[in-house]
Amino acid sequence: MDQKQNQGRNELPEVLEHLIEGFQIIDRDWRYTYVNAAAAAHGRSTKDALVGKTMMECFPGIEKTELFRKLERCLRENTTDALTNSFAYPDGTTRHFELRIEPVPNGLCVLSIDVSEKIEAERKLRALEEERNQADRLETVGRLAAGIAHDFSNLLGVILAHAEAALTRQSGPSREDAVGIMDAARSSADLTRQLLAYGRRQVIRREVVDPVDLVNKLCVLLDRTLGGRVHVKVVKRGTVGKVEVDPSQFDQVVMNLVLNARDAMPNGGAITITIEEVESRIRILVSDTGTGMDEVTRSHIFEPFFTTKERSKGTGLGLSTVYGIIKQHAGNIEVKSVVGEGSTFEVDFPVATSVPRVSDPPLSAPRPKAPTDQTILVAEDSPSLSKLISTTLRAAGYNVITAATGVEALDVCKGSNHIDLLVTDVVMPGMRGPALIAATKQLRPDLRFLCTSGYATEDVKSEADLPEGVEFLEKPYLPSVFLRTVRSLLARAP
């Protein structure tokens, strides 16, 4: 052998020592004959502790692993193999290695690369993708639910109107039937409101309020509902700012979370509501000592109609309503849960940046004209509801003009100066209600406006988004409530 070959052979161990990949040679008796520094570090050991000893001596139990079975096959069949192996250390931590197994004359050579960071990054990416997919699924279901609820609310309005009319005319058994119809319609309306809340299509009436004060007041009422076996404690951490929310919907969020926690503790327990301010967010934590949830249940809890309760004990809309309300308020909700240890729901709302609103003083209204001198334009694309509104208004003595689209209603306004009030739905073909109102106000600044809807679209997310002076009435409504609103509007000064 010449001098250059000897020099190369002498330099080889030094080269192997400087590799970032682990390099080890195992003989046919499973004894380490060579281990470089990287391979020793992968095993959280040293070269001196490994070389000369068998794999079973250095890592007890390794002979029972899938890795060892692959090593046996490669040694027996003189073949190569590659795999990703997860290695658990005595302290409970785990690292991941890409391994390549190559047969050599006196045994096996194993190359190892630590890919733990890569695998963790891939896991986080998959989790983010799943979270995004889940959010997309919830958004799709929410839009579907909101669309169905909107159309259904129009039908409920007709049912409620006929039931109310029957109540004014009937007595005896027939009256009881009308009461039953009205009660069922109202229950159905509550159900559609929950669907609309999930789909983030409710109209919200924002106020700047103290969340601690709201929670404390609500808990006083909830104490009577929860019973003696469930106790609620409110904890305030540090200084907590105000939030701009719809107070009734804020109450609904907290109430549903507390009642959900109660249902998770059939034998009683404790609910802790913690309120704190974290990085310009008001955080509300609702924790219980209940049964907890597994990962499968946790991934579905915000979907409408998903419930783990008996069929007679819940609709599965409580947490989906919570989800919709929070998202519509630009908030966020997350849940952490361990089976047998309870759950914690974490709700974040933005800290309010505006000041509390002060109501304008009531205006002194002039004596209204007689109904027969007043004309109301009704823009409503639902034929049955348009007919009902028209009949109700004409029976009250008003002149009525109807339009099936926003464009048609705008044309009517352009051709007439005798309209006193425009009633329009938010969702209209061709031109939405808010756009119709804005265009009509340019023509008739003195005109009064009543906007109705079963839900708030992207154009109208709160009363503050409606043009100034526009009244809003949520569907479904009773004709008596509709007439009171119309009379109130017409009584105001233009």
Tab-separated table of C-alpha atoms in Angstrom:
chain	number	residue	atom	x	y	z
A	1	MET	CA	0.000	0.000	0.000
A	2	ASP	CA	1.486	3.351	-1.005
A	3	GLN	CA	1.926	6.361	1.271
A	4	LYS	CA	-1.188	8.255	-0.014
A	5	GLN	CA	-3.486	5.286	0.721
A	6	ASN	CA	-2.088	5.018	4.262
A	7	GLN	CA	-2.570	8.729	4.788
A	8	GLY	CA	-6.223	8.512	3.599
A	9	ARG	CA	-6.893	5.598	5.942
A	10	ASN	CA	-5.409	7.492	8.878
A	11	GLU	CA	-7.502	10.587	8.118
A	12	LEU	CA	-10.818	8.673	7.837
A	13	PRO	CA	-11.606	8.483	11.610
A	14	GLU	CA	-10.971	12.206	11.947
A	15	VAL	CA	-13.342	12.918	9.053
A	16	LEU	CA	-16.064	10.744	10.600
A	17	GLU	CA	-15.681	12.547	13.917
A	18	HIS	CA	-16.515	15.862	12.265
A	19	LEU	CA	-19.685	14.656	10.547
A	20	ILE	CA	-22.950	16.168	11.797
A	21	GLU	CA	-24.578	12.818	10.964
A	22	GLY	CA	-24.295	9.985	13.397
A	23	PHE	CA	-22.081	7.137	12.184
A	24	GLN	CA	-21.890	3.769	13.929
A	25	ILE	CA	-20.760	0.249	13.089
A	26	ILE	CA	-22.381	-2.745	14.789
A	27	ASP	CA	-20.899	-6.228	14.443
A	28	ARG	CA	-22.835	-9.473	14.053
A	29	ASP	CA	-23.029	-9.899	17.827
A	30	TRP	CA	-24.771	-6.494	18.087
A	31	ARG	CA	-21.676	-4.965	19.625
A	32	TYR	CA	-20.691	-1.360	18.841
A	33	THR	CA	-17.259	-1.424	17.159
A	34	TYR	CA	-17.239	2.253	16.162
A	35	VAL	CA	-19.342	5.275	17.147
A	36	ASN	CA	-18.615	8.873	16.174
A	37	ALA	CA	-19.376	11.859	18.423
A	38	ALA	CA	-22.691	12.689	16.698
A	39	ALA	CA	-24.011	9.115	17.096
A	40	ALA	CA	-23.041	9.076	20.773
A	41	ALA	CA	-24.833	12.421	21.270
A	42	HIS	CA	-27.947	11.058	19.566
A	43	GLY	CA	-28.039	8.333	22.205
A	44	ARG	CA	-27.245	10.874	24.962
A	45	SER	CA	-24.181	8.806	25.792
A	46	THR	CA	-20.431	8.813	25.119
A	47	LYS	CA	-18.187	6.838	22.792
A	48	ASP	CA	-16.435	5.162	25.718
A	49	ALA	CA	-19.773	4.059	27.169
A	50	LEU	CA	-20.899	2.496	23.897
A	51	VAL	CA	-17.910	0.970	22.058
A	52	GLY	CA	-17.328	-2.653	22.996
A	53	LYS	CA	-20.813	-3.157	24.445
A	54	THR	CA	-23.914	-4.604	22.818
A	55	MET	CA	-26.948	-2.544	21.863
A	56	MET	CA	-29.012	-4.446	24.476
A	57	GLU	CA	-26.535	-3.516	27.212
A	58	CYS	CA	-26.529	0.144	26.256
A	59	PHE	CA	-30.259	0.477	25.551
A	60	PRO	CA	-32.258	-2.178	27.442
A	61	GLY	CA	-35.396	-3.264	25.607
A	62	ILE	CA	-34.201	-2.189	22.175
A	63	GLU	CA	-34.409	-5.814	20.999
A	64	LYS	CA	-38.234	-5.543	21.242
A	65	THR	CA	-38.504	-2.576	18.896
A	66	GLU	CA	-39.371	-2.300	15.220
A	67	LEU	CA	-35.948	-0.752	14.633
A	68	PHE	CA	-34.186	-3.877	15.931
A	69	ARG	CA	-36.330	-6.114	13.696
A	70	LYS	CA	-35.239	-4.058	10.665
A	71	LEU	CA	-31.584	-4.325	11.741
A	72	GLU	CA	-31.971	-8.113	12.039
A	73	ARG	CA	-33.468	-8.353	8.549
A	74	CYS	CA	-30.734	-6.192	6.990
A	75	LEU	CA	-28.047	-8.305	8.670
A	76	ARG	CA	-29.696	-11.577	7.715
A	77	GLU	CA	-30.529	-10.675	4.089
A	78	ASN	CA	-27.592	-8.336	3.487
A	79	THR	CA	-29.964	-5.532	2.380
A	80	THR	CA	-30.274	-1.802	3.007
A	81	ASP	CA	-33.163	0.034	4.659
A	82	ALA	CA	-34.216	3.567	5.592
A	83	LEU	CA	-36.692	4.726	8.198
A	84	THR	CA	-37.628	7.484	10.603
A	85	ASN	CA	-37.258	6.296	14.193
A	86	SER	CA	-38.643	7.933	17.331
A	87	PHE	CA	-36.371	7.420	20.317
A	88	ALA	CA	-37.720	7.860	23.855
A	89	TYR	CA	-35.159	8.853	26.505
A	90	PRO	CA	-35.364	7.908	30.188
A	91	ASP	CA	-36.432	11.467	31.133
A	92	GLY	CA	-39.589	11.106	29.030
A	93	THR	CA	-38.525	13.255	26.072
A	94	THR	CA	-38.524	11.963	22.513
A	95	ARG	CA	-36.359	12.788	19.515
A	96	HIS	CA	-36.822	11.725	15.907
A	97	PHE	CA	-34.062	10.421	13.625
A	98	GLU	CA	-33.842	9.523	9.970
A	99	LEU	CA	-31.796	6.305	9.788
A	100	ARG	CA	-30.092	4.560	6.891
A	101	ILE	CA	-28.886	1.023	7.434
A	102	GLU	CA	-26.111	-0.369	5.208
A	103	PRO	CA	-24.516	-3.849	5.444
A	104	VAL	CA	-20.710	-3.918	5.788
A	105	PRO	CA	-18.331	-6.933	5.830
A	106	ASN	CA	-18.340	-7.361	9.617
A	107	GLY	CA	-21.905	-6.217	10.385
A	108	LEU	CA	-23.988	-3.076	9.814
A	109	CYS	CA	-23.289	0.619	9.384
A	110	VAL	CA	-26.024	2.969	10.633
A	111	LEU	CA	-26.189	6.645	9.636
A	112	SER	CA	-28.491	8.887	11.708
A	113	ILE	CA	-29.738	12.481	11.286
A	114	ASP	CA	-31.731	14.313	13.963
A	115	VAL	CA	-34.923	15.564	12.278
A	116	SER	CA	-36.882	16.394	15.444
A	117	GLU	CA	-37.246	20.110	14.603
A	118	LYS	CA	-38.401	19.285	11.080
A	119	ILE	CA	-41.009	16.811	12.301
A	120	GLU	CA	-42.230	19.245	14.976
A	121	ALA	CA	-42.552	21.983	12.344
A	122	GLU	CA	-44.525	19.619	10.108
A	123	ARG	CA	-46.766	18.694	13.047
A	124	LYS	CA	-47.476	22.352	13.783
A	125	LEU	CA	-48.173	22.981	10.100
A	126	ARG	CA	-50.639	20.083	9.995
A	127	ALA	CA	-52.303	21.399	13.149
A	128	LEU	CA	-52.617	24.862	11.605
A	129	GLU	CA	-54.038	23.384	8.406
A	130	GLU	CA	-56.538	21.336	10.396
A	131	GLU	CA	-57.473	24.422	12.393
A	132	ARG	CA	-57.953	26.374	9.187
A	133	ASN	CA	-59.982	23.561	7.640
A	134	GLN	CA	-62.102	23.382	10.776
A	135	ALA	CA	-62.673	27.143	10.638
A	136	ASP	CA	-63.620	26.856	6.950
A	137	ARG	CA	-66.072	24.060	7.753
A	138	LEU	CA	-67.611	26.090	10.563
A	139	GLU	CA	-67.854	29.138	8.294
A	140	THR	CA	-69.570	27.121	5.577
A	141	VAL	CA	-72.036	25.571	7.999
A	142	GLY	CA	-72.596	28.996	9.547
A	143	ARG	CA	-73.482	30.568	6.201
A	144	LEU	CA	-75.820	27.692	5.400
A	145	ALA	CA	-77.474	27.921	8.819
A	146	ALA	CA	-77.851	31.692	8.539
A	147	GLY	CA	-79.395	31.462	5.079
A	148	ILE	CA	-81.920	28.859	6.192
A	149	ALA	CA	-82.725	30.807	9.352
A	150	HIS	CA	-83.246	34.028	7.382
A	151	ASP	CA	-85.773	32.448	5.026
A	152	PHE	CA	-87.436	30.597	7.885
A	153	SER	CA	-87.817	33.810	9.886
A	154	ASN	CA	-89.955	35.255	7.073
A	155	LEU	CA	-92.287	32.256	7.289
A	156	LEU	CA	-92.387	32.520	11.070
A	157	GLY	CA	-93.402	36.164	10.731
A	158	VAL	CA	-96.419	35.118	8.688
A	159	ILE	CA	-97.301	32.351	11.167
A	160	LEU	CA	-97.014	34.721	14.141
A	161	ALA	CA	-99.172	37.311	12.387
A	162	HIS	CA	-101.991	34.871	11.669
A	163	ALA	CA	-101.768	33.445	15.193
A	164	GLU	CA	-101.994	36.942	16.680
A	165	ALA	CA	-104.956	37.762	14.445
A	166	ALA	CA	-106.694	34.541	15.503
A	167	LEU	CA	-106.174	35.424	19.156
A	168	THR	CA	-108.025	38.704	18.736
A	169	ARG	CA	-111.062	36.942	17.262
A	170	GLN	CA	-111.282	33.596	18.983
A	171	SER	CA	-112.283	32.282	22.385
A	172	GLY	CA	-112.583	28.801	23.884
A	173	PRO	CA	-110.735	25.817	22.367
A	174	SER	CA	-109.912	27.705	19.160
A	175	ARG	CA	-108.142	30.369	21.177
A	176	GLU	CA	-106.059	27.690	22.899
A	177	ASP	CA	-105.005	26.414	19.468
A	178	ALA	CA	-103.920	29.914	18.458
A	179	VAL	CA	-101.931	30.279	21.680
A	180	GLY	CA	-100.230	26.957	20.961
A	181	ILE	CA	-99.321	28.073	17.444
A	182	MET	CA	-97.890	31.342	18.737
A	183	ASP	CA	-95.858	29.617	21.445
A	184	ALA	CA	-94.444	27.135	18.928
A	185	ALA	CA	-93.601	29.931	16.493
A	186	ARG	CA	-91.824	31.905	19.218
A	187	SER	CA	-89.799	28.824	20.180
A	188	SER	CA	-88.908	28.361	16.522
A	189	ALA	CA	-87.868	32.003	16.339
A	190	ASP	CA	-85.536	31.478	19.291
A	191	LEU	CA	-84.021	28.517	17.473
A	192	THR	CA	-83.431	30.570	14.314
A	193	ARG	CA	-81.781	33.300	16.406
A	194	GLN	CA	-79.341	30.711	17.727
A	195	LEU	CA	-78.550	29.622	14.176
A	196	LEU	CA	-78.083	33.246	13.170
A	197	ALA	CA	-75.762	33.806	16.107
A	198	TYR	CA	-73.669	30.830	15.008
A	199	GLY	CA	-73.575	32.178	11.445
A	200	ARG	CA	-72.598	35.637	12.775
A	201	ARG	CA	-75.641	37.238	11.135
A	202	GLN	CA	-77.323	38.807	14.157
A	203	VAL	CA	-77.696	42.523	14.526
A	204	ILE	CA	-75.703	43.572	17.567
A	205	ARG	CA	-76.294	46.651	19.693
A	206	ARG	CA	-72.888	47.594	21.026
A	207	GLU	CA	-72.272	49.438	24.275
A	208	VAL	CA	-69.054	50.180	26.165
A	209	VAL	CA	-69.438	48.227	29.394
A	210	ASP	CA	-67.495	46.830	32.339
A	211	PRO	CA	-67.144	43.038	31.796
A	212	VAL	CA	-66.536	42.376	35.499
A	213	ASP	CA	-69.771	44.148	36.401
A	214	LEU	CA	-71.712	42.206	33.751
A	215	VAL	CA	-70.333	38.864	34.919
A	216	ASN	CA	-71.004	39.592	38.604
A	217	LYS	CA	-74.610	40.597	37.913
A	218	LEU	CA	-75.187	37.540	35.739
A	219	CYS	CA	-73.734	35.179	38.352
A	220	VAL	CA	-76.226	36.455	40.929
A	221	LEU	CA	-79.006	35.253	38.638
A	222	LEU	CA	-77.221	32.026	37.727
A	223	ASP	CA	-76.842	31.013	41.372
A	224	ARG	CA	-80.573	30.359	41.440
A	225	THR	CA	-80.338	28.201	38.329
A	226	LEU	CA	-77.286	26.094	39.132
A	227	GLY	CA	-78.528	24.576	42.381
A	228	GLY	CA	-76.621	23.957	45.576
A	229	ARG	CA	-74.162	21.377	44.226
A	230	VAL	CA	-72.446	23.718	41.760
A	231	HIS	CA	-70.622	26.811	43.008
A	232	VAL	CA	-69.456	29.743	40.877
A	233	LYS	CA	-66.566	32.008	41.810
A	234	VAL	CA	-65.555	35.174	39.945
A	235	VAL	CA	-61.877	36.163	40.033
A	236	LYS	CA	-60.595	39.511	38.744
A	237	ARG	CA	-56.856	39.688	37.976
A	238	GLY	CA	-55.358	43.170	38.024
A	239	THR	CA	-56.869	46.126	36.201
A	240	VAL	CA	-59.476	45.184	33.617
A	241	GLY	CA	-60.623	47.615	30.935
A	242	LYS	CA	-63.994	47.898	29.260
A	243	VAL	CA	-65.360	46.075	26.229
A	244	GLU	CA	-67.668	47.249	23.444
A	245	VAL	CA	-70.245	44.495	23.163
A	246	ASP	CA	-73.937	43.825	22.973
A	247	PRO	CA	-74.634	43.322	26.715
A	248	SER	CA	-77.406	40.773	26.138
A	249	GLN	CA	-75.223	38.715	23.809
A	250	PHE	CA	-72.276	38.987	26.209
A	251	ASP	CA	-74.564	37.602	28.920
A	252	GLN	CA	-75.596	34.815	26.559
A	253	VAL	CA	-71.948	33.817	26.018
A	254	VAL	CA	-71.143	33.652	29.731
A	255	MET	CA	-74.446	31.982	30.609
A	256	ASN	CA	-74.048	29.250	27.975
A	257	LEU	CA	-70.476	28.537	29.054
A	258	VAL	CA	-71.497	28.330	32.722
A	259	LEU	CA	-74.484	26.083	31.981
A	260	ASN	CA	-72.281	23.891	29.784
A	261	ALA	CA	-69.821	23.609	32.679
A	262	ARG	CA	-72.659	22.701	35.031
A	263	ASP	CA	-73.809	19.918	32.695
A	264	ALA	CA	-70.245	18.538	32.720
A	265	MET	CA	-70.472	18.124	36.519
A	266	PRO	CA	-73.515	15.877	37.155
A	267	ASN	CA	-72.340	15.247	40.720
A	268	GLY	CA	-71.597	18.893	41.454
A	269	GLY	CA	-68.364	20.836	41.472
A	270	ALA	CA	-66.854	24.286	41.094
A	271	ILE	CA	-66.898	26.801	38.235
A	272	THR	CA	-64.324	29.585	38.238
A	273	ILE	CA	-64.744	32.637	35.997
A	274	THR	CA	-61.465	34.530	35.718
A	275	ILE	CA	-61.387	37.990	34.111
A	276	GLU	CA	-58.124	39.680	33.129
A	277	GLU	CA	-56.618	42.017	30.560
A	278	VAL	CA	-53.888	40.558	28.357
A	279	GLU	CA	-52.275	42.535	25.538
A	280	SER	CA	-55.256	44.788	24.695
A	281	ARG	CA	-57.675	41.872	25.060
A	282	ILE	CA	-60.172	41.195	27.785
A	283	ARG	CA	-59.806	37.505	28.606
A	284	ILE	CA	-62.541	35.518	30.308
A	285	LEU	CA	-61.717	31.997	31.465
A	286	VAL	CA	-64.558	29.664	32.433
A	287	SER	CA	-63.108	26.594	34.166
A	288	ASP	CA	-64.898	23.588	35.623
A	289	THR	CA	-63.964	20.457	37.546
A	290	GLY	CA	-66.126	18.212	35.384
A	291	THR	CA	-65.714	15.158	33.208
A	292	GLY	CA	-63.603	16.839	30.534
A	293	MET	CA	-63.515	15.980	26.827
A	294	ASP	CA	-61.446	13.806	24.571
A	295	GLU	CA	-59.827	15.247	21.447
A	296	VAL	CA	-62.571	14.022	19.090
A	297	THR	CA	-65.330	15.670	21.135
A	298	ARG	CA	-63.317	18.866	21.548
A	299	SER	CA	-62.868	19.200	17.782
A	300	HIS	CA	-66.649	19.219	17.174
A	301	ILE	CA	-68.109	21.152	20.120
A	302	PHE	CA	-68.678	24.401	18.200
A	303	GLU	CA	-70.584	22.720	15.368
A	304	PRO	CA	-74.356	23.311	15.419
A	305	PHE	CA	-76.484	20.398	16.639
A	306	PHE	CA	-73.450	18.500	17.949
A	307	THR	CA	-74.115	17.388	21.503
A	308	THR	CA	-73.079	14.633	23.887
A	309	LYS	CA	-76.286	15.061	25.898
A	310	GLU	CA	-79.404	12.973	25.629
A	311	ARG	CA	-81.735	14.007	22.806
A	312	SER	CA	-84.278	15.459	25.225
A	313	LYS	CA	-81.715	17.522	27.139
A	314	GLY	CA	-80.183	19.790	24.528
A	315	THR	CA	-80.302	21.053	20.947
A	316	GLY	CA	-76.541	21.236	20.458
A	317	LEU	CA	-76.733	24.957	19.698
A	318	GLY	CA	-75.418	26.414	22.962
A	319	LEU	CA	-71.696	26.406	22.157
A	320	SER	CA	-72.233	27.094	18.457
A	321	THR	CA	-74.185	30.206	19.489
A	322	VAL	CA	-71.298	31.209	21.742
A	323	TYR	CA	-68.851	30.735	18.862
A	324	GLY	CA	-70.898	32.909	16.490
A	325	ILE	CA	-71.437	35.741	18.969
A	326	ILE	CA	-67.750	35.905	19.886
A	327	LYS	CA	-66.590	35.898	16.266
A	328	GLN	CA	-69.105	38.620	15.375
A	329	HIS	CA	-67.603	40.737	18.150
A	330	ALA	CA	-64.090	40.254	16.663
A	331	GLY	CA	-63.239	37.943	19.545
A	332	ASN	CA	-61.777	34.477	19.854
A	333	ILE	CA	-62.544	31.321	21.814
A	334	GLU	CA	-60.380	28.297	22.587
A	335	VAL	CA	-60.866	25.307	24.845
A	336	LYS	CA	-58.468	23.137	26.813
A	337	SER	CA	-59.730	19.916	28.321
A	338	VAL	CA	-58.475	16.714	29.910
A	339	VAL	CA	-60.735	13.707	30.400
A	340	GLY	CA	-61.519	13.368	34.084
A	341	GLU	CA	-59.954	16.717	34.986
A	342	GLY	CA	-62.360	19.298	33.573
A	343	SER	CA	-62.338	21.967	30.874
A	344	THR	CA	-61.379	25.623	30.489
A	345	PHE	CA	-62.953	27.860	27.846
A	346	GLU	CA	-60.828	30.922	27.052
A	347	VAL	CA	-62.709	33.859	25.518
A	348	ASP	CA	-60.997	37.042	24.279
A	349	PHE	CA	-62.701	40.337	23.394
A	350	PRO	CA	-60.891	43.479	22.170
A	351	VAL	CA	-60.512	46.204	24.778
A	352	ALA	CA	-62.927	49.050	23.986
A	353	THR	CA	-61.284	52.028	22.285
A	354	SER	CA	-64.337	54.306	22.245
A	355	VAL	CA	-66.141	56.050	25.074
A	356	PRO	CA	-69.623	55.085	26.319
A	357	ARG	CA	-72.353	56.461	24.144
A	358	VAL	CA	-74.782	59.025	25.517
A	359	SER	CA	-78.331	58.768	24.209
A	360	ASP	CA	-79.675	61.830	22.429
A	361	PRO	CA	-82.515	63.607	24.267
A	362	PRO	CA	-85.945	62.750	22.862
A	363	LEU	CA	-87.237	65.172	20.268
A	364	SER	CA	-90.619	66.784	20.770
A	365	ALA	CA	-92.745	65.432	17.949
A	366	PRO	CA	-95.400	67.486	16.163
A	367	ARG	CA	-98.958	66.223	16.054
A	368	PRO	CA	-98.934	63.374	13.513
A	369	LYS	CA	-101.092	63.372	10.438
A	370	ALA	CA	-104.041	61.010	10.289
A	371	PRO	CA	-103.039	57.560	8.954
A	372	THR	CA	-105.135	58.030	5.792
A	373	ASP	CA	-102.926	60.977	4.865
A	374	GLN	CA	-99.723	58.933	5.180
A	375	THR	CA	-98.175	56.693	2.549
A	376	ILE	CA	-95.740	53.877	3.282
A	377	LEU	CA	-93.510	52.241	0.673
A	378	VAL	CA	-92.819	48.585	1.469
A	379	ALA	CA	-89.740	47.031	-0.196
A	380	GLU	CA	-89.885	43.287	0.541
A	381	ASP	CA	-88.956	40.430	-1.808
A	382	SER	CA	-90.908	37.755	0.087
A	383	PRO	CA	-94.411	37.791	-1.494
A	384	SER	CA	-96.158	36.307	1.541
A	385	LEU	CA	-94.518	38.739	3.956
A	386	SER	CA	-95.073	41.698	1.642
A	387	LYS	CA	-98.769	40.851	1.445
A	388	LEU	CA	-99.007	40.502	5.214
A	389	ILE	CA	-97.257	43.847	5.864
A	390	SER	CA	-99.462	45.590	3.320
A	391	THR	CA	-102.639	44.119	4.794
A	392	THR	CA	-101.580	45.112	8.312
A	393	LEU	CA	-100.785	48.699	7.295
A	394	ARG	CA	-103.943	49.164	5.224
A	395	ALA	CA	-106.063	47.818	8.077
A	396	ALA	CA	-104.473	50.504	10.281
A	397	GLY	CA	-105.490	53.222	7.792
A	398	TYR	CA	-102.244	53.784	5.877
A	399	ASN	CA	-101.785	54.047	2.122
A	400	VAL	CA	-99.349	51.379	0.903
A	401	ILE	CA	-97.125	51.012	-2.163
A	402	THR	CA	-95.149	47.783	-2.588
A	403	ALA	CA	-91.884	47.016	-4.384
A	404	ALA	CA	-90.268	43.611	-4.853
A	405	THR	CA	-86.700	44.884	-5.404
A	406	GLY	CA	-84.520	47.716	-4.181
A	407	VAL	CA	-84.241	49.192	-7.685
A	408	GLU	CA	-88.027	49.174	-8.073
A	409	ALA	CA	-88.429	50.920	-4.702
A	410	LEU	CA	-85.879	53.595	-5.677
A	411	ASP	CA	-87.786	54.246	-8.923
A	412	VAL	CA	-90.998	54.709	-6.917
A	413	CYS	CA	-89.262	57.246	-4.669
A	414	LYS	CA	-87.967	59.150	-7.700
A	415	GLY	CA	-91.479	59.457	-9.073
A	416	SER	CA	-93.327	60.411	-5.886
A	417	ASN	CA	-92.998	63.097	-3.218
A	418	HIS	CA	-95.897	61.793	-1.149
A	419	ILE	CA	-94.145	58.889	0.625
A	420	ASP	CA	-93.785	59.336	4.397
A	421	LEU	CA	-91.998	56.111	5.347
A	422	LEU	CA	-89.873	53.508	3.584
A	423	VAL	CA	-89.922	49.985	5.033
A	424	THR	CA	-87.210	47.779	3.528
A	425	ASP	CA	-85.648	44.426	4.157
A	426	VAL	CA	-81.842	44.298	4.433
A	427	VAL	CA	-81.436	41.522	1.847
A	428	MET	CA	-83.035	42.651	-1.418
A	429	PRO	CA	-82.439	41.559	-5.033
A	430	GLY	CA	-80.353	43.977	-7.053
A	431	MET	CA	-79.951	46.602	-4.346
A	432	ARG	CA	-79.695	45.845	-0.654
A	433	GLY	CA	-81.727	47.707	1.918
A	434	PRO	CA	-78.890	49.894	3.300
A	435	ALA	CA	-77.900	50.948	-0.235
A	436	LEU	CA	-81.539	51.723	-1.030
A	437	ILE	CA	-81.830	53.856	2.107
A	438	ALA	CA	-78.605	55.742	1.312
A	439	ALA	CA	-79.751	56.472	-2.251
A	440	THR	CA	-83.253	57.487	-1.149
A	441	LYS	CA	-81.913	59.858	1.532
A	442	GLN	CA	-80.198	61.804	-1.256
A	443	LEU	CA	-83.593	62.315	-2.900
A	444	ARG	CA	-85.703	62.723	0.226
A	445	PRO	CA	-83.746	63.812	3.326
A	446	ASP	CA	-87.056	64.211	5.203
A	447	LEU	CA	-88.152	60.609	4.611
A	448	ARG	CA	-88.347	58.208	7.562
A	449	PHE	CA	-86.882	54.693	7.306
A	450	LEU	CA	-87.541	51.313	8.900
A	451	CYS	CA	-85.084	48.522	8.088
A	452	THR	CA	-86.011	44.895	8.861
A	453	SER	CA	-84.074	41.647	8.652
A	454	GLY	CA	-83.717	38.200	10.081
A	455	TYR	CA	-79.965	38.745	10.222
A	456	ALA	CA	-77.265	41.320	9.698
A	457	THR	CA	-75.295	41.022	6.478
A	458	GLU	CA	-71.829	42.342	5.816
A	459	ASP	CA	-73.534	45.699	5.149
A	460	VAL	CA	-75.307	45.900	8.494
A	461	LYS	CA	-73.483	44.302	11.442
A	462	SER	CA	-74.876	46.579	14.120
A	463	GLU	CA	-77.291	49.443	14.490
A	464	ALA	CA	-74.315	51.800	14.347
A	465	ASP	CA	-73.763	50.699	10.720
A	466	LEU	CA	-77.231	51.859	9.645
A	467	PRO	CA	-77.537	55.430	8.374
A	468	GLU	CA	-78.422	57.955	11.038
A	469	GLY	CA	-82.099	58.079	11.966
A	470	VAL	CA	-82.922	54.628	10.585
A	471	GLU	CA	-84.899	52.335	12.866
A	472	PHE	CA	-84.204	48.579	12.836
A	473	LEU	CA	-86.714	45.790	13.548
A	474	GLU	CA	-85.587	42.190	13.826
A	475	LYS	CA	-87.574	39.441	12.124
A	476	PRO	CA	-89.769	37.634	12.924
A	477	TYR	CA	-91.998	40.239	14.561
A	478	LEU	CA	-95.634	40.459	15.557
A	479	PRO	CA	-97.860	42.816	13.531
A	480	SER	CA	-98.681	44.696	16.737
A	481	VAL	CA	-94.969	45.332	17.362
A	482	PHE	CA	-94.502	46.362	13.726
A	483	LEU	CA	-97.380	48.849	13.917
A	484	ARG	CA	-96.089	50.368	17.169
A	485	THR	CA	-92.706	50.909	15.506
A	486	VAL	CA	-94.284	52.466	12.406
A	487	ARG	CA	-96.468	54.836	14.464
A	488	SER	CA	-93.474	55.844	16.585
A	489	LEU	CA	-91.414	56.627	13.485
A	490	LEU	CA	-94.166	58.630	11.817
A	491	ALA	CA	-94.695	60.616	15.022
A	492	ARG	CA	-91.108	61.874	14.972
A	493	ALA	CA	-90.156	65.177	13.461
A	494	PRO	CA	-88.625	64.726	9.959
